């Protein structure tokens, strides 16, 4: 498989955005960071479209022009950053925006989710590009300010004008992504990796911690010792940080010889086929075939409810009453002055 193309500042012509009205739909985690970065790059013709809440007030405090009228914002947009949560994008875009957008508008998504699952009704003449930072908004902003840049995936999903690639690169540069290198990807690839991590990789890690906690507690280890040994010391976070800086395996050299030997040998001895089989089931029969998308879409309105009628609240309640959850709550209460 060929290596993806990586683009830097010198590859992007920011001047293609000079006369464009740039609208950000949403001023949350990513919206606030990206809008400020774009402005600090020198593009000031920016409008924030956000419902009347604390995010809209923050946008005003940050010096932006703000509107709650999505239709008017859509009419003005030459570039529309679609930065509201994935689950509300289709309703807002298809019901309130698309009929008011210019035929040649550039729509920018920061996630491939709704593009891959074809839930947004784009006009044929529109450009649709993905500019997807691989960091939370706070880091997107702080690393722009520090001049470091940040990793980012980019792609052209629809080239209605013939200029989508050029505009995509300019937008990536405007938010600061080409400083560190913007990596060519696709909505399919971004969605596959993102949802696979959320439904395959991280659930396994949660389950491993849960069962390891239980086994060690059975063996006589205290809750305090287990919580600190397994995560509250922040050692796992430091390990992953070293992995990012130095290499996934090379970071092990910071550990003791006993630790290195145990982890390397144990990793090779773990049976791979059962894990691969489960991972493939998640990837092909939940993510890529749209099964998860259908499941989530069917319940998405319930995420606005209160109490355990909200699926997330119900799930958190299950975890809180687990052996690990109960133990950690007690540890944090007993050690509150140290935390």
Coordinates of C-alpha atoms in Angstrom, one line a residue:
X1 CA 0.0 0.0 0.0
X2 CA 1.5 3.4 -1.0
X3 CA 2.4 5.9 1.7
X4 CA 0.0 8.8 2.1
X5 CA 1.0 12.2 0.9
X6 CA 1.9 14.7 3.7
X7 CA 1.4 18.4 3.1
X8 CA 3.2 21.3 4.8
X9 CA 2.8 25.1 4.9
X10 CA 4.8 25.5 1.6
X11 CA 2.2 23.3 -0.2
X12 CA -0.8 25.5 0.7
X13 CA -1.7 28.9 -0.9
X14 CA -3.7 30.7 1.8
X15 CA -4.6 33.5 -0.6
X16 CA -7.4 31.3 -2.2
X17 CA -9.4 32.1 1.0
X18 CA -8.8 35.9 0.9
X19 CA -12.3 36.9 -0.3
X20 CA -14.3 34.1 1.2
X21 CA -16.8 34.4 4.0
X22 CA -15.9 31.6 6.5
X23 CA -18.8 30.4 8.7
X24 CA -18.2 28.1 11.7
X25 CA -21.3 26.1 12.7
X26 CA -20.6 25.4 16.4
X27 CA -18.2 27.1 18.8
X28 CA -17.5 24.2 21.1
X29 CA -14.3 22.2 21.6
X30 CA -13.1 22.3 18.0
X31 CA -15.0 25.3 16.7
X32 CA -13.5 27.7 19.2
X33 CA -10.0 26.5 18.6
X34 CA -10.2 26.4 14.8
X35 CA -12.0 29.7 14.5
X36 CA -9.3 31.5 16.6
X37 CA -6.5 29.8 14.6
X38 CA -8.0 30.9 11.3
X39 CA -8.3 34.5 12.5
X40 CA -4.8 34.5 13.8
X41 CA -3.6 33.2 10.4
X42 CA -4.9 36.5 9.0
X43 CA -8.4 35.6 7.8
X44 CA -10.9 37.9 9.6
X45 CA -14.1 37.5 7.5
X46 CA -15.5 35.0 10.0
X47 CA -19.1 34.4 11.3
X48 CA -19.9 32.1 14.2
X49 CA -23.3 30.4 13.9
X50 CA -24.4 28.9 17.3
X51 CA -27.6 28.6 19.3
X52 CA -28.0 31.1 22.1
X53 CA -25.9 29.4 24.9
X54 CA -22.7 29.8 26.7
X55 CA -20.7 28.9 23.6
X56 CA -22.2 31.8 21.7
X57 CA -21.5 34.2 24.6
X58 CA -17.9 32.9 24.6
X59 CA -17.6 33.6 20.9
X60 CA -18.7 37.2 21.4
X61 CA -16.3 37.6 24.3
X62 CA -13.5 36.3 22.0
X63 CA -14.4 39.0 19.5
X64 CA -16.3 37.2 16.8
X65 CA -19.4 38.1 15.0
X66 CA -22.1 35.7 16.1
X67 CA -25.6 34.7 14.8
X68 CA -28.2 32.3 15.9
X69 CA -29.9 32.4 12.5
X70 CA -28.5 29.3 10.7
X71 CA -30.3 30.1 7.4
X72 CA -28.8 33.6 7.2
X73 CA -25.4 32.1 8.1
X74 CA -25.7 29.5 5.3
X75 CA -26.6 32.2 2.8
X76 CA -23.4 34.1 3.6
X77 CA -21.0 31.1 3.6
X78 CA -18.4 30.5 1.0
X79 CA -16.8 28.0 3.5
X80 CA -18.8 26.2 6.1
X81 CA -17.1 24.4 8.9
X82 CA -19.6 21.9 10.2
X83 CA -18.4 21.5 13.8
X84 CA -21.5 20.5 15.8
X85 CA -21.7 17.0 17.2
X86 CA -22.0 14.1 14.7
X87 CA -25.4 13.0 15.9
X88 CA -27.1 16.4 15.3
X89 CA -25.3 17.3 12.0
X90 CA -27.8 15.5 9.6
X91 CA -30.8 17.2 11.0
X92 CA -29.3 20.7 11.1
X93 CA -27.5 20.4 7.7
X94 CA -30.4 18.7 5.8
X95 CA -33.3 20.6 7.4
X96 CA -31.9 24.1 8.1
X97 CA -28.8 24.7 6.0
X98 CA -28.5 23.0 2.7
X99 CA -31.4 24.8 0.9
X100 CA -29.8 28.1 1.8
X101 CA -26.2 27.3 0.8
X102 CA -24.5 28.6 -2.3
X103 CA -24.2 26.0 -5.0
X104 CA -20.4 26.1 -4.9
X105 CA -19.9 26.3 -1.1
X106 CA -17.1 24.4 0.5
X107 CA -18.3 22.2 3.4
X108 CA -15.6 21.3 5.9
X109 CA -16.0 18.3 8.3
X110 CA -13.7 17.4 11.1
X111 CA -14.9 13.8 11.2
X112 CA -15.7 11.4 8.4
X113 CA -18.7 9.9 10.2
X114 CA -21.6 11.5 8.4
X115 CA -19.8 11.7 5.1
X116 CA -18.9 8.0 5.1
X117 CA -22.4 7.0 6.1
X118 CA -23.9 9.3 3.5
X119 CA -26.3 11.1 5.9
X120 CA -25.6 14.6 4.6
X121 CA -27.4 15.8 1.4
X122 CA -24.7 17.7 -0.4
X123 CA -25.5 19.5 -3.6
X124 CA -23.6 18.3 -6.7
X125 CA -21.6 21.6 -7.2
X126 CA -20.4 21.7 -3.6
X127 CA -16.9 21.0 -2.4
X128 CA -16.8 18.6 0.5
X129 CA -13.5 18.3 2.4
X130 CA -12.3 16.8 5.6
X131 CA -9.9 18.6 7.8
X132 CA -9.7 16.4 10.9
X133 CA -7.2 17.4 13.7
X134 CA -6.1 14.4 15.7
X135 CA -6.2 16.3 19.0
X136 CA -8.8 17.9 21.2
X137 CA -9.6 21.5 20.6
X138 CA -7.6 22.8 23.6
X139 CA -4.4 21.2 22.1
X140 CA -5.3 22.4 18.6
X141 CA -5.3 25.9 20.0
X142 CA -2.3 25.7 22.3
X143 CA -0.1 24.0 19.7
X144 CA -1.0 26.7 17.2
X145 CA -0.1 29.4 19.6
X146 CA 3.2 27.7 20.5
X147 CA 4.0 27.3 16.8
X148 CA 4.3 23.5 17.0
X149 CA 1.3 22.5 14.8
X150 CA -0.6 19.2 15.3
X151 CA -1.3 16.0 13.4
X152 CA -4.3 16.2 11.1
X153 CA -6.0 14.1 8.4
X154 CA -7.3 15.8 5.2
X155 CA -9.2 14.6 2.2
X156 CA -11.4 15.8 -0.7
X157 CA -14.7 13.9 -0.6
X158 CA -16.4 15.8 -3.4
X159 CA -14.8 18.2 -5.8
X160 CA -17.8 20.2 -7.2
X161 CA -15.8 23.2 -8.3
X162 CA -12.5 21.6 -9.4
X163 CA -10.7 23.6 -6.7
X164 CA -11.5 21.5 -3.6
X165 CA -7.9 20.2 -3.1
X166 CA -6.4 23.7 -3.2
X167 CA -9.1 25.0 -0.8
X168 CA -8.6 22.0 1.5
X169 CA -4.9 22.6 1.8
X170 CA -5.5 26.3 2.4
X171 CA -8.0 25.5 5.2
X172 CA -5.6 23.0 6.8
X173 CA -2.9 25.7 6.8
X174 CA -5.3 28.3 8.2
X175 CA -6.1 26.2 11.3
X176 CA -2.3 25.4 11.7
X177 CA -2.4 21.7 10.6
X178 CA 0.3 22.0 7.9
X179 CA 2.9 23.3 10.3
X180 CA 3.4 19.7 11.5
X181 CA 2.2 18.0 8.4
X182 CA -1.4 17.3 7.2
X183 CA -1.8 13.6 6.2
X184 CA -3.9 12.5 3.2
X185 CA -6.7 10.3 4.4
X186 CA -10.4 9.7 3.6
X187 CA -13.7 9.7 5.4
X188 CA -13.8 5.9 5.2
X189 CA -10.3 5.6 6.7
X190 CA -10.9 8.1 9.5
X191 CA -14.3 6.6 10.4
X192 CA -13.0 3.1 10.3
X193 CA -10.1 3.9 12.6
X194 CA -12.1 6.1 15.0
X195 CA -15.0 3.8 15.5
X196 CA -12.8 0.7 15.6
X197 CA -10.8 2.3 18.4
X198 CA -13.9 3.2 20.3
X199 CA -15.7 -0.1 19.9
X200 CA -12.8 -2.6 19.6
X201 CA -9.6 -1.4 21.1
X202 CA -10.6 0.7 24.1
X203 CA -13.4 -1.6 25.3
X204 CA -10.8 -4.4 25.4
X205 CA -8.5 -2.2 27.5
X206 CA -11.4 -1.3 29.8
X207 CA -12.2 -5.0 30.2
X208 CA -8.6 -5.9 30.9
X209 CA -8.3 -3.3 33.6
X210 CA -11.7 -4.4 35.1
X211 CA -10.8 -8.1 35.2
X212 CA -7.2 -7.5 36.3
X213 CA -8.5 -5.4 39.2
X214 CA -10.8 -8.2 40.3
X215 CA -8.2 -10.9 40.1
X216 CA -5.6 -8.9 42.1
X217 CA -8.2 -7.9 44.7
X218 CA -9.1 -11.6 45.1
X219 CA -5.4 -12.2 45.7
X220 CA -5.4 -9.7 48.6
X221 CA -4.3 -6.4 47.1
X222 CA -5.9 -3.3 48.6
X223 CA -8.1 -0.9 46.7
X224 CA -5.7 2.0 47.3
X225 CA -2.7 0.0 46.1
X226 CA -4.6 -1.2 43.0
X227 CA -5.9 2.2 41.9
X228 CA -2.5 3.8 42.2
X229 CA -0.6 0.9 40.6
X230 CA -3.0 0.6 37.7
X231 CA -3.9 4.2 36.8
X232 CA -4.1 6.9 39.5
X233 CA -0.3 7.3 39.5
X234 CA -0.6 8.4 35.9
X235 CA 2.1 5.9 34.9
X236 CA 0.0 4.6 32.0
X237 CA -0.4 8.2 30.7
X238 CA 3.4 8.7 30.9
X239 CA 4.0 5.4 29.1
X240 CA 1.7 6.4 26.2
X241 CA 3.4 9.8 26.0
X242 CA 6.8 8.2 25.7
X243 CA 5.4 5.9 23.1
X244 CA 4.2 8.9 21.1
X245 CA 7.6 10.6 21.5
X246 CA 10.0 7.7 21.0
X247 CA 8.1 4.7 19.6
X248 CA 5.6 2.1 20.8
X249 CA 8.1 -0.5 21.7
X250 CA 11.2 1.7 22.3
X251 CA 9.6 3.4 25.2
X252 CA 9.9 0.1 27.1
X253 CA 13.6 0.9 27.5
X254 CA 12.7 3.4 30.2
X255 CA 11.4 0.4 32.3
X256 CA 13.4 -1.9 34.5
X257 CA 14.9 -5.1 32.9
X258 CA 12.4 -7.2 34.8
X259 CA 9.5 -5.1 33.3
X260 CA 10.9 -5.1 29.8
X261 CA 11.4 -8.8 29.8
X262 CA 7.9 -9.5 31.2
X263 CA 6.1 -7.2 28.8
X264 CA 8.0 -8.2 25.7
X265 CA 7.8 -12.0 26.3
X266 CA 4.2 -11.8 27.6
X267 CA 3.1 -9.8 24.5
X268 CA 4.5 -12.5 22.2
X269 CA 2.8 -15.3 24.1
X270 CA -0.7 -13.8 24.0
X271 CA -2.8 -15.7 21.5
X272 CA -3.5 -13.5 18.6
X273 CA -6.2 -15.3 16.6
X274 CA -9.1 -14.8 19.1
X275 CA -8.2 -11.2 19.3
X276 CA -7.9 -10.7 15.6
X277 CA -11.3 -12.5 15.1
X278 CA -13.0 -10.2 17.6
X279 CA -11.4 -7.1 16.1
X280 CA -12.5 -8.1 12.5
X281 CA -16.0 -8.7 13.8
X282 CA -16.1 -5.1 15.1
X283 CA -14.5 -3.6 12.0
X284 CA -16.4 -5.4 9.3
X285 CA -19.7 -6.3 10.9
X286 CA -20.3 -3.2 13.0
X287 CA -18.4 -0.3 11.6
X288 CA -17.9 -0.7 7.8
X289 CA -21.2 -2.3 7.1
X290 CA -23.1 0.4 8.9
X291 CA -24.6 -1.7 11.7
X292 CA -23.4 0.6 14.5
X293 CA -24.5 3.7 12.6
X294 CA -28.0 2.2 12.3
X295 CA -28.0 1.3 16.0
X296 CA -26.8 4.7 17.1
X297 CA -29.1 6.6 14.8
X298 CA -32.1 4.7 16.2
X299 CA -31.4 5.9 19.8
X300 CA -29.7 9.2 19.2
X301 CA -32.7 11.4 20.4
X302 CA -32.5 9.6 23.7
X303 CA -29.1 11.2 24.4
X304 CA -31.0 14.4 25.1
X305 CA -33.0 12.8 28.0
X306 CA -32.4 13.0 31.7
X307 CA -31.5 10.3 34.1
X308 CA -31.2 6.7 33.0
X309 CA -33.5 7.3 30.1
X310 CA -30.3 8.7 28.5
X311 CA -28.3 5.6 27.3
X312 CA -25.0 7.2 28.4
X313 CA -26.2 7.8 31.9
X314 CA -27.4 4.2 32.1
X315 CA -24.1 2.9 31.0
X316 CA -22.2 5.1 33.5
X317 CA -24.4 3.8 36.2
X318 CA -23.5 0.2 35.3
X319 CA -19.8 1.0 35.5
X320 CA -20.2 2.9 38.8
X321 CA -21.6 -0.1 40.6
X322 CA -19.0 -2.5 39.2
X323 CA -16.3 -3.8 41.6
X324 CA -13.7 -1.4 40.2
X325 CA -16.1 1.6 40.1
X326 CA -17.2 1.1 43.8
X327 CA -13.6 0.6 44.9
X328 CA -12.3 3.8 43.1
X329 CA -15.1 5.9 44.5
X330 CA -14.1 4.8 48.0
X331 CA -10.4 5.4 47.4
X332 CA -11.1 8.9 46.1
X333 CA -13.3 9.7 49.1
X334 CA -10.7 8.4 51.6
X335 CA -7.8 10.1 49.9
X336 CA -9.6 13.3 48.9
X337 CA -7.0 15.6 50.5
X338 CA -4.2 14.0 48.4
X339 CA -6.0 14.2 45.1

